[in-house]
Coordinates of C-alpha atoms and ligand atoms in Angstrom, one line a residue:
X446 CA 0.0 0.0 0.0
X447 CA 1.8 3.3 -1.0
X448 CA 0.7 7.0 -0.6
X449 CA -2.6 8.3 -0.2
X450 CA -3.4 9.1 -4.4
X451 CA -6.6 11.0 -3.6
X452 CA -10.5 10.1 -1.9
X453 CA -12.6 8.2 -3.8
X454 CA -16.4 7.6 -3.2
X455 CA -18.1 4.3 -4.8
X456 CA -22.5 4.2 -4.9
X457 CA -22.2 0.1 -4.8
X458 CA -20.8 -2.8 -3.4
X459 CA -22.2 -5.5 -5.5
X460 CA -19.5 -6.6 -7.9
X461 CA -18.0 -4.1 -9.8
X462 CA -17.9 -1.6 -7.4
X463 CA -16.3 -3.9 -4.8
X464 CA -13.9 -4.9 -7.2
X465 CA -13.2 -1.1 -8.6
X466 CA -12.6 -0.4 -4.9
X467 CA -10.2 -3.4 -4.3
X468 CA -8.3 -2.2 -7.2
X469 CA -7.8 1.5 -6.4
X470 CA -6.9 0.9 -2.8
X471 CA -4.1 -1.2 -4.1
X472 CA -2.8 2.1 -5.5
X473 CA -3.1 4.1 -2.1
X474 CA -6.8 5.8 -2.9
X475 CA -8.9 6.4 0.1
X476 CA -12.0 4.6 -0.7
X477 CA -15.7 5.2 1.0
X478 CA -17.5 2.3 -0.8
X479 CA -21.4 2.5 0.0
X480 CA -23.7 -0.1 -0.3
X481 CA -27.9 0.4 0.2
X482 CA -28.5 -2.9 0.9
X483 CA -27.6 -4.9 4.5
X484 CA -24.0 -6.7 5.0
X485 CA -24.9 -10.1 2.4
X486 CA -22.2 -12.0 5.4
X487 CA -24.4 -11.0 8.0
X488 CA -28.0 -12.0 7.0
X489 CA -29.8 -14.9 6.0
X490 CA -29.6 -14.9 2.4
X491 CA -29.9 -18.3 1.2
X492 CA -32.6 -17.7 -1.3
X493 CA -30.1 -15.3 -2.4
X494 CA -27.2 -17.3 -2.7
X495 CA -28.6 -20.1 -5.3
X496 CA -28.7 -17.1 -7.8
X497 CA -26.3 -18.3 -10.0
X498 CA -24.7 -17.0 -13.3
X499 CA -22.2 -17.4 -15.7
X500 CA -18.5 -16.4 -15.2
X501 CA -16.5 -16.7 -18.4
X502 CA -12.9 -15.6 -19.3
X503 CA -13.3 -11.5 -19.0
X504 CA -14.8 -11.5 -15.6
X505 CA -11.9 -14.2 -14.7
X506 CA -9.2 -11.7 -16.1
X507 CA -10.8 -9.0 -13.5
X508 CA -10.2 -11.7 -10.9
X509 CA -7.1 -12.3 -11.9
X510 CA -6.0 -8.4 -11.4
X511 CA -6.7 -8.1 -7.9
X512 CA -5.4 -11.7 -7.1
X513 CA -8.7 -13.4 -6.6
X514 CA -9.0 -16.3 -9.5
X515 CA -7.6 -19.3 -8.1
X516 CA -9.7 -18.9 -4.9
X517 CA -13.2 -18.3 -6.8
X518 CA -12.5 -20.9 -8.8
X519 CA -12.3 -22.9 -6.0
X520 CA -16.5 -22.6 -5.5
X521 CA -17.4 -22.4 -9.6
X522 CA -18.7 -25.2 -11.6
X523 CA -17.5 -25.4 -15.2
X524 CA -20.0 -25.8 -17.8
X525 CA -18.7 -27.7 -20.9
X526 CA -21.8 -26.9 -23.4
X527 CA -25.4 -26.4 -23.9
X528 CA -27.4 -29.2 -23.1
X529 CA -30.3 -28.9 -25.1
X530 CA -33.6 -30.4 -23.7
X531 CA -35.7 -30.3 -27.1
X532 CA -39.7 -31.1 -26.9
X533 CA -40.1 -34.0 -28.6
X534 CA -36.3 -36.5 -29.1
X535 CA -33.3 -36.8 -27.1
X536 CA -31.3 -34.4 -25.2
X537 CA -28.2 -33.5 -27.0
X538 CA -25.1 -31.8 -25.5
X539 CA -23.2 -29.2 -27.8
X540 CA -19.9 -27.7 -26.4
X541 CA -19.0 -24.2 -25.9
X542 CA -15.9 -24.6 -27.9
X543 CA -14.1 -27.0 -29.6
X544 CA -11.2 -27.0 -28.3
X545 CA -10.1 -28.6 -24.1
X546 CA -10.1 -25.8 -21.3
X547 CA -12.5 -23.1 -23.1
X548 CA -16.2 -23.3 -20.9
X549 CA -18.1 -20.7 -18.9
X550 CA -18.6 -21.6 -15.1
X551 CA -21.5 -20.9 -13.0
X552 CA -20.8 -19.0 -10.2
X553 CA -23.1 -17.8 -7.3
X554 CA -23.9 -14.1 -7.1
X555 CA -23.8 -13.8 -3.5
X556 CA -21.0 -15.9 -2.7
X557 CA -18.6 -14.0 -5.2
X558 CA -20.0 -10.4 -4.0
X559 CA -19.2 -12.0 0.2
X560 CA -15.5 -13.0 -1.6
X561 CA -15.0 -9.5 -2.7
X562 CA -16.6 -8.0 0.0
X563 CA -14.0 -10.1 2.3
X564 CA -11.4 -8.9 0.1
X565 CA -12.1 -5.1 0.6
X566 CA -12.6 -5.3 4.2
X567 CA -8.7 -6.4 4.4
X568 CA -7.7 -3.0 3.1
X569 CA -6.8 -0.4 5.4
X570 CA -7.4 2.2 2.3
X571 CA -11.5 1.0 2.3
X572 CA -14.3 2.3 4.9
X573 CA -17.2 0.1 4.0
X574 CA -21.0 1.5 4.9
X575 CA -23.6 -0.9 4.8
X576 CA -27.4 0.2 4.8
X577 CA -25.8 3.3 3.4
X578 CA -28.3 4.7 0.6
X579 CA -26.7 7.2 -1.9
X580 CA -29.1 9.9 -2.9
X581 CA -27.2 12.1 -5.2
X582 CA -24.2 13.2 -6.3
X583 CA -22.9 17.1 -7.6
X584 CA -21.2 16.8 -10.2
X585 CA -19.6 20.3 -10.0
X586 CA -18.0 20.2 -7.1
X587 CA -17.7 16.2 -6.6
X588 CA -19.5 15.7 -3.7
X589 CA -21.8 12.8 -3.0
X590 CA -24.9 12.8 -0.6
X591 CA -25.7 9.7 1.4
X592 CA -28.2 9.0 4.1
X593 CA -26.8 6.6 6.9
X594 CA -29.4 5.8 9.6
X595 CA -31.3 8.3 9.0
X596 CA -28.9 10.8 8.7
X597 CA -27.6 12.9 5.2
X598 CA -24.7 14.0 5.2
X599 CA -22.3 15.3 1.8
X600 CA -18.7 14.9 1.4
X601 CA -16.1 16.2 -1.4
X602 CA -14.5 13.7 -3.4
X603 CA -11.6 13.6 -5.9
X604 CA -13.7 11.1 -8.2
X605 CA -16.7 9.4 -7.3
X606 CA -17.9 6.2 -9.1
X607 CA -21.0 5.0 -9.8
X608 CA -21.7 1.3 -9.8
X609 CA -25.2 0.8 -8.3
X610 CA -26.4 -0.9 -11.1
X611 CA -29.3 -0.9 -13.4
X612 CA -31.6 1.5 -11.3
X613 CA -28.7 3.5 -10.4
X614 CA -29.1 6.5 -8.5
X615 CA -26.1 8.4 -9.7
X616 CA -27.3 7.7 -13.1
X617 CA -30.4 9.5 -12.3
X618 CA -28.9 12.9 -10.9
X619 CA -27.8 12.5 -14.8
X620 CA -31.2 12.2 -16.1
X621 CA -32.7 14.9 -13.7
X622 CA -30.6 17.7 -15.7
X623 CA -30.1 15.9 -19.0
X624 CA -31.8 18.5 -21.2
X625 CA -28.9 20.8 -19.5
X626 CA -26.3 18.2 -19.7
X627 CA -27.3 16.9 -22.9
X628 CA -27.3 13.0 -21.5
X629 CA -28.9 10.6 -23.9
X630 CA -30.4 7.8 -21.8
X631 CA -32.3 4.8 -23.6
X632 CA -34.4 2.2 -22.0
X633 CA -36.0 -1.0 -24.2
X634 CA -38.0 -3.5 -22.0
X635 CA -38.5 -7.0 -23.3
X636 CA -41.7 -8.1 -23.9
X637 CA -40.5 -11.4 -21.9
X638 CA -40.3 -11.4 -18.2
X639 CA -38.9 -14.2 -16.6
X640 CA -39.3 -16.3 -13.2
X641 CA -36.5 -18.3 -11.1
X642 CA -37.5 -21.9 -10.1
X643 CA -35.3 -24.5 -8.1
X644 CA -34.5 -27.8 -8.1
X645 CA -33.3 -29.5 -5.0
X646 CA -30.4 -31.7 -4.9
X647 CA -30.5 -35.3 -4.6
X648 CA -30.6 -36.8 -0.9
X649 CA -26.8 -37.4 -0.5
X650 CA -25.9 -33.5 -2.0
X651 CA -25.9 -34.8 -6.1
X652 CA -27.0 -33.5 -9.2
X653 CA -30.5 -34.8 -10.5
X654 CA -29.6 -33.6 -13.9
X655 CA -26.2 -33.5 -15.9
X656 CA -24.1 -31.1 -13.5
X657 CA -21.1 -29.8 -16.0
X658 CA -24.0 -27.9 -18.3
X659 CA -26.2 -25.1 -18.8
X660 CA -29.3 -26.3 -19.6
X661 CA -31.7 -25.2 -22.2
X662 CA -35.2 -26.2 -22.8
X663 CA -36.4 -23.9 -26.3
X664 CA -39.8 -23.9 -27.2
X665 CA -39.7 -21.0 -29.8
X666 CA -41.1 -17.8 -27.9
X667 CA -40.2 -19.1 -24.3
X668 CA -37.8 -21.3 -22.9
X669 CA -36.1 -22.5 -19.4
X670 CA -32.5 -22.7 -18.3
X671 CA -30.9 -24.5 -15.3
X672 CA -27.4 -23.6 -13.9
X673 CA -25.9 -26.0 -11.8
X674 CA -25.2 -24.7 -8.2
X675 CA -22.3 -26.0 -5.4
X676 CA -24.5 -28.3 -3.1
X677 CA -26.6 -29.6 -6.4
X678 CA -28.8 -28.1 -6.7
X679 CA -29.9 -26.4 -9.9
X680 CA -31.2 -22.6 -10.5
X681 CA -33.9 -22.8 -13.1
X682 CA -35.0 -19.5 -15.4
X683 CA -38.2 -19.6 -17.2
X684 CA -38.3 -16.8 -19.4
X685 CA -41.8 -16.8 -21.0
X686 CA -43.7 -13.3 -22.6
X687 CA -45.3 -11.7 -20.3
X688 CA -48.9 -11.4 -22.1
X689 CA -50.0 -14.2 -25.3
X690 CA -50.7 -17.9 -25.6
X691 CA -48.2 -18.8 -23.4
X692 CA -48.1 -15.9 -21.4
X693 CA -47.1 -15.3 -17.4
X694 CA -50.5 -13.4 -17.2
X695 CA -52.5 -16.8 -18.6
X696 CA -50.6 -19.1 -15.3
X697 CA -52.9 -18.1 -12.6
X698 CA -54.4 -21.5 -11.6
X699 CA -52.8 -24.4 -10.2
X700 CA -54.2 -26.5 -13.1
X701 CA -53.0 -24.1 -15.9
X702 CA -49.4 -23.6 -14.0
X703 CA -49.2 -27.7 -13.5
X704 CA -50.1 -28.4 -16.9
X705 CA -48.0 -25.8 -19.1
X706 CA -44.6 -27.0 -16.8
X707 CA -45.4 -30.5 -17.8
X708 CA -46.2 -30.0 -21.5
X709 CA -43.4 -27.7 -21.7
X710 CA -40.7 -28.6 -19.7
X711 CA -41.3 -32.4 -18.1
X712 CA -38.2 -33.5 -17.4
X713 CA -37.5 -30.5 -15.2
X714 CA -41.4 -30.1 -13.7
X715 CA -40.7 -33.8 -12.4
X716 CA -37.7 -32.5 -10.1
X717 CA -39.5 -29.4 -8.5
X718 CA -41.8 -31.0 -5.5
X719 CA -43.1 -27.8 -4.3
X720 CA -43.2 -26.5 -8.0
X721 CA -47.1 -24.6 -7.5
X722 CA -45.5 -22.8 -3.7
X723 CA -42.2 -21.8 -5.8
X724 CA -44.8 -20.3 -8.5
X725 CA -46.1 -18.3 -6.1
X726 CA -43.9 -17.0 -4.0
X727 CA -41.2 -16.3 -6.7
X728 CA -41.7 -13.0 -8.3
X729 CA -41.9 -12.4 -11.9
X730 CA -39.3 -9.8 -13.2
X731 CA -38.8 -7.9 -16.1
X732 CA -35.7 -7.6 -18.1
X733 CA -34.2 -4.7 -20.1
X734 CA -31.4 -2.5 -21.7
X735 CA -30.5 0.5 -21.0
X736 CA -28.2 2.9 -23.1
X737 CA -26.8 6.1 -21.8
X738 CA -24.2 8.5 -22.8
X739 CA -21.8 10.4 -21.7
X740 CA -20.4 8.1 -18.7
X741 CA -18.6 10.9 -17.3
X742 CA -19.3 14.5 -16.3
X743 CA -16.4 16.0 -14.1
X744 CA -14.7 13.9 -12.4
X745 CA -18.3 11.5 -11.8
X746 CA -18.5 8.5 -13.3
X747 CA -20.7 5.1 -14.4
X748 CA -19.5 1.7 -14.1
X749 CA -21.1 -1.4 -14.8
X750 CA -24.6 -1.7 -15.1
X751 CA -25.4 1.7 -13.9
X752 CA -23.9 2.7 -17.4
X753 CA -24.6 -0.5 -19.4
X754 CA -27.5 -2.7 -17.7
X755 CA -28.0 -5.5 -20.9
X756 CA -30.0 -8.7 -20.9
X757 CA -28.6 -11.6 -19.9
X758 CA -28.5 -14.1 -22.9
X759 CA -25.0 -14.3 -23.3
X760 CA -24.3 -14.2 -19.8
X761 CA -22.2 -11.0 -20.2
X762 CA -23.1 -8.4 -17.9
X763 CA -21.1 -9.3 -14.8
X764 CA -18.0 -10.0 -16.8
X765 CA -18.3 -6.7 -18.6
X766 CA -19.0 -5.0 -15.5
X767 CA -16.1 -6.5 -14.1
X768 CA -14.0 -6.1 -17.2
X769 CA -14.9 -2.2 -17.1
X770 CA -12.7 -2.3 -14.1
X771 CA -9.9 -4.1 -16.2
X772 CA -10.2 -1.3 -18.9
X773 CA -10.2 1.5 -16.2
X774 CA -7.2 0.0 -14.5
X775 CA -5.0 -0.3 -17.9
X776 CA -5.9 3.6 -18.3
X777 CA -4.6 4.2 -15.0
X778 CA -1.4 3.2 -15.4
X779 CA -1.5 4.7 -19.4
X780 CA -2.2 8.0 -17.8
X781 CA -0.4 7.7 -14.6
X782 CA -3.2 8.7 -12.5
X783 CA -4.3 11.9 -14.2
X784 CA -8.3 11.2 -13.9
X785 CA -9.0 14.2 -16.5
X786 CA -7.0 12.0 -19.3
X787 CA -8.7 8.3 -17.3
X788 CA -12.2 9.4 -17.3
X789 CA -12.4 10.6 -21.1
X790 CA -10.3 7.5 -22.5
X791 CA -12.7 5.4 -20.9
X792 CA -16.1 6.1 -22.0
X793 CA -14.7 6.7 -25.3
X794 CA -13.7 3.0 -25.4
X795 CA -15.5 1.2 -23.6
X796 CA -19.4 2.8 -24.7
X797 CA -18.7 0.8 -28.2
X798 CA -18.1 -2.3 -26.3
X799 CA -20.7 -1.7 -24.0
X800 CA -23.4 -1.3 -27.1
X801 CA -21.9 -4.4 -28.7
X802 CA -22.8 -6.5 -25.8
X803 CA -26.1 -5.4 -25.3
X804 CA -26.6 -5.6 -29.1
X805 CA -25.0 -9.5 -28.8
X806 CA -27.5 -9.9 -25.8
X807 CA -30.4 -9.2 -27.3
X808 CA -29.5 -11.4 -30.2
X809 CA -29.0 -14.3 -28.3
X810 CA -32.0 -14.6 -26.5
X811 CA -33.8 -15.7 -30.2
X812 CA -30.6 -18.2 -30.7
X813 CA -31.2 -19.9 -27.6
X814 CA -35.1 -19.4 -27.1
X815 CA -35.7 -20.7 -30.8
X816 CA -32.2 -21.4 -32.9
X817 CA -31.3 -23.9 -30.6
X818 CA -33.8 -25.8 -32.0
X819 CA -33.1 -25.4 -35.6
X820 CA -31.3 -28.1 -37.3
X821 CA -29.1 -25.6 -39.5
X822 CA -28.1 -23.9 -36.7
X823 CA -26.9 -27.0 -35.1
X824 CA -25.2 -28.3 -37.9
X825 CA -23.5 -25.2 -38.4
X826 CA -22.7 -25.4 -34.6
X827 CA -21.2 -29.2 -35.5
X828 CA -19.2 -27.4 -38.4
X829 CA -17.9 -24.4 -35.9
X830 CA -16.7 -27.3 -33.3
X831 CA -14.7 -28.6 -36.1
X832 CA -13.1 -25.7 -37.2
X833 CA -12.3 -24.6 -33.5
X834 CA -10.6 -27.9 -32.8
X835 CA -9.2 -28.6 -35.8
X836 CA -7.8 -25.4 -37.3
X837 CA -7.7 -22.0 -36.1
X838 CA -11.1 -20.4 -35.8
X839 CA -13.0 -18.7 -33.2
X840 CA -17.1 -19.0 -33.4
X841 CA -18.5 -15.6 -32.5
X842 CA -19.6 -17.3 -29.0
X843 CA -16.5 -18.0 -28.5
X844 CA -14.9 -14.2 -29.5
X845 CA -17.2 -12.8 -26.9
X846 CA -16.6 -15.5 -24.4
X847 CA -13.0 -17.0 -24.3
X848 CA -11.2 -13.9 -25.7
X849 CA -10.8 -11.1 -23.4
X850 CA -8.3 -9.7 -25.4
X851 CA -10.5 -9.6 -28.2
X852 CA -13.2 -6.2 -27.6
X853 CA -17.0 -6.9 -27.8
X854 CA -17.3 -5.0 -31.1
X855 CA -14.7 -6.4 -32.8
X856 CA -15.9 -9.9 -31.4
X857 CA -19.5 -8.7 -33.0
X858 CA -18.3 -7.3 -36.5
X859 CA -15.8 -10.9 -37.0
X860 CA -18.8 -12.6 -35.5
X861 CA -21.3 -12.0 -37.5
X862 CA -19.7 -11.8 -40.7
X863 CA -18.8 -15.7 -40.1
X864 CA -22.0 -16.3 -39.2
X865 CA -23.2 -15.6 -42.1
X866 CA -20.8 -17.3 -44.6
X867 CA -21.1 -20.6 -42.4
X868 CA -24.9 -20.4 -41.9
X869 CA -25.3 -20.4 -45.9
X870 CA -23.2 -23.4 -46.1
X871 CA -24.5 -25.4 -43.5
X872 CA -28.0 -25.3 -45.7
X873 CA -26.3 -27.5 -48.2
X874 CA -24.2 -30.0 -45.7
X875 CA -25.9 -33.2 -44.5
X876 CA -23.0 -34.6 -42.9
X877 CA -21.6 -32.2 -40.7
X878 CA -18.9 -34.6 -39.3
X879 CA -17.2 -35.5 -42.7
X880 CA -17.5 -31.5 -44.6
X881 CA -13.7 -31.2 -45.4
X882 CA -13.1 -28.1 -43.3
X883 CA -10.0 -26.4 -45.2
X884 CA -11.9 -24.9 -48.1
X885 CA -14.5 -23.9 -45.5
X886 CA -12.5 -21.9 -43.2
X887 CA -10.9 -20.1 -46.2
X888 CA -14.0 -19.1 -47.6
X889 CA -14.2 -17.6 -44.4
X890 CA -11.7 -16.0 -43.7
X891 CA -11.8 -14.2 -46.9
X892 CA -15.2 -12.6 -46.6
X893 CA -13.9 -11.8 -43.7
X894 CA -11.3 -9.8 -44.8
X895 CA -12.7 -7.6 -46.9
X896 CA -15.2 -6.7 -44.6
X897 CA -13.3 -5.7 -41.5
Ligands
FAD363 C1 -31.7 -13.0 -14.5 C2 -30.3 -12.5 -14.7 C3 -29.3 -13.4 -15.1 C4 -28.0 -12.9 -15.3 N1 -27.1 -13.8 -15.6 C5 -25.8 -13.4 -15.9 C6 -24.8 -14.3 -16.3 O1 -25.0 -15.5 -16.4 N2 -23.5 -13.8 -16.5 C7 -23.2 -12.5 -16.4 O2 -22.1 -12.1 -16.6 N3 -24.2 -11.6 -16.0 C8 -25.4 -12.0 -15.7 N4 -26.4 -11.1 -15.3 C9 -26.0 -9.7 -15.2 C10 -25.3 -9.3 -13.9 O3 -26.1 -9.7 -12.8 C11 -25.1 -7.9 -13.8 O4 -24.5 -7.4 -15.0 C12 -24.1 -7.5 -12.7 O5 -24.6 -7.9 -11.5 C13 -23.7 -6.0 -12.7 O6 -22.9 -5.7 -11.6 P1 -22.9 -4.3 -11.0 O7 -21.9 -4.3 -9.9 O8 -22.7 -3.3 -12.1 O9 -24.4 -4.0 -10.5 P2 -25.1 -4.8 -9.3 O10 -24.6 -6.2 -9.2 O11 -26.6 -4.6 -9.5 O12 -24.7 -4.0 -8.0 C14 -25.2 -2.8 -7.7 C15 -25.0 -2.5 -6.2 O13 -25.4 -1.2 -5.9 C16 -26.3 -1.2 -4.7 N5 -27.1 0.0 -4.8 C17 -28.1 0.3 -5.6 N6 -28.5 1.5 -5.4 C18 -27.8 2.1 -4.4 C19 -27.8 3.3 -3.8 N7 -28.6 4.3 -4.1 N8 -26.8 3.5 -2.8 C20 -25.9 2.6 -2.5 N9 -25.9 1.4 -3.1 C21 -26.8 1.1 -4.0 C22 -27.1 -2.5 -4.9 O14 -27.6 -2.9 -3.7 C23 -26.0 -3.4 -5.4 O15 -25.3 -4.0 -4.3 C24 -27.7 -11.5 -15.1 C25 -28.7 -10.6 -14.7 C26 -30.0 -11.1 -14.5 C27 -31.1 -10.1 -14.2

């Protein structure tokens, strides 16, 4: 720990912020990190804990920078593929990647927040304040109000971050003067909500279904899917349109919630005893993106989803919320700690990447809720596997989810241009296991090319 660099204030200790504060004490900043919400250690929060999501390569790069990856990975399950649970026929696993070592790993959201909270209560440079609600910040002269047990107070800050995510506070002082401050802010609802369900592990602590996996039960305009938590059990996700045929708003019996589970998703229905109570008591929620722009006014600033909240279908907003804090940290050291040149450099680069992922987000929801279960789509997947561990190709999935040195937009552009070649040939292959792959990949790589 060197000199004292400067007082920070951070709105949020859920992930990013927690790690953002980790980070800049390790540089000597005075950090007051506040946090709305109760001490997660110090309450019961076990429905909590078995909220599980997806923790690929960028969020384990974040990890990596303040010294946290080998003992996360400790309590993380790796999940080899997508095991597809279609409506009629057998399951079917498809892998993440073709080549050994690249899967995502489900990771519990509480347990990796206590981890990092741990972490930041070690440093002498952190005060941490719990129940402690930011209200608002000024962005002229830096200061940040909070109420703590009643009480508002305002402090002066050399930079204050904002990371209280999607319903962010310090985003909304933004949106109070945006006409004056010319801040574009852009928020698209999905017309699907979705619900979380549970199923319980076996008696002796195992996994009643296939435990390496992400599950994925598409039905074409809803779908389920099961992460696999530490003491086997599994969180499930029904994402289903709000209003329609199979609408949320149509389950409001027993009967009608029973029987759509069952026709739709059997083989999970039978592992849920208290399936109708978990119905019930579970709330339905909605899910969204929000744009906004600038990310910085002064010496104020938005970090994770408080600047970039995006759906989660490609189980990319923690690990772009945590890699903001890898991008921020490489820009402190470019700049040597001059915040004025920091603050700029970083919106500027990372509001492309940001848009990429919610644009990639949104995408995937209709490739898992209704691709998955398109036999092109799969064989081009079969084709992609080959290429990846055969020759050197990365599948857009893979750009966005094993290359952190790759950025989202470039991952998009690449991605999507394969896409497109590959998609057009799988049409014509019936035998995706014996396509010679060579004049494939060049084919490829050469439309490609000329579009980069
Ligand atoms: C259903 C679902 C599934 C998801 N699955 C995945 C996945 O598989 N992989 C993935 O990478 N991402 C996933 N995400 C996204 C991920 O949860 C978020 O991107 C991530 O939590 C963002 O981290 P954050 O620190 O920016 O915000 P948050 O985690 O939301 O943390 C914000 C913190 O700020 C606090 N706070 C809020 N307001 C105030 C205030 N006024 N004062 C003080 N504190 C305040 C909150 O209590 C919270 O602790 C999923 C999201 C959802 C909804």
């Amino acid at each position: 720990m060197t000199k004292n660099r400067g007082k920070i204030a951070i709105a949020g200790a859920g992930l990013c912020g927690t790690m953002m504060a980790i980070r800049l004490a390790e540089y000597g900043y005075q950090i007051d990190l506040y946090e709305r919400r109760t001490d997660l250690r110090k309450t019961d929060i076990s429905a909590g804990r078995s909220i599980n999501l997806a923790l690929s390569d960028r969020g384990l790069k974040a990890l990596d920078m303040i010294g946290l990856r080998d003992q996360v990975s400790a309590e993380i399950i790796p999940m080899h593929g997508r095991m597809i649970h279609p409506s009629d026929g057998e399951n079917a696993m498809y892998s993440y990647s073709g080549r050994n070592g690249e899967y995502i790993n489900s990771v519990s959201r509480g347990g990796l927040n206590m981890t990092l909270l741990d972490e930041a209560e070690k440093s002498d440079n952190i005060n941490l304040y719990f129940e402690a609600n930011v209200k608002t910040v000024d962005i002229n002269s830096t200061s940040l109000t909070v109420s703590i047990d009643g009480h508002e107070s305002t402090k002066e800050y050399d930079v204050i971050f904002g990371s209280d995510g999607a319903g962010s506070a310090v985003r909304r002082t933004l949106q109070k003067q945006s006409s004056r401050l010319r801040f574009d802010f852009q928020q698209k609802w999905l017309s699907t909500g979705y619900k979380e369900l549970h199923i319980p592990p076996t008696a002796d602590g195992g996994w009643k279904i296939e435990k390496h996996a992400l599950h994925i039960w598409p039905r074409k305009g809803h779908m389920m899917i099961a992460l696999p938590n530490l003491d086997g059990s599994f969180t499930l996700t029904m994402f289903t349109p709000f209003e329609g045929p199979v609408g949320m708003d149509r389950l409001d019996t027993d009967e009608l919630i029973t029987e759509f589970m069952e026709e739709n998703f059997a083989d999970a229905t039978v592992h849920i005893p208290d399936l109708l109570e978990q119905f019930r008591t579970n709330p339905t929620a909605s899910l969204g993106t929000i744009k906004c722009y600038p990310w910085k006014y002064n010496r104020t600033v938005l970090l994770g989803d408080s600047a970039h909240a995006i759906v989660p279908f490609y189980g990319q907003g923690m690990n772009c919320a945590l890699e903001d804090c890898v991008v921020l940290d490489q820009l402190i050291q470019d700049h040597d700690h001059d915040w004025d040149k920091i603050l700029p450099a970083y919106q500027e680069q990372r509001k492309v990447d940001a848009d990429a992922i919610a644009d990639l987000a949104e995408d995937n929801f209709y490739e898992m809720r209704d691709a998955t279960a398109d036999p092109v789509f799969n064989v081009k997947r079969q084709i992609e596997l080959r290429l990846e561990a055969e020759l050197d190709y990365y599948s857009k999935y893979s750009l966005v989810t094993f290359r952190a040195d790759v950025p989202y937009h470039i991952a998009m552009k690449q991605g999507r241009l394969q896409n497109k070649v590959l998609y057009n040939i799988a049409k014509a292959v019936d035998n995706p296991t014996e396509v010679a792959l060579g004049p494939i990949l060049k084919e490829v790589n050469e439309y490609v090319a000329e579009r980069m």
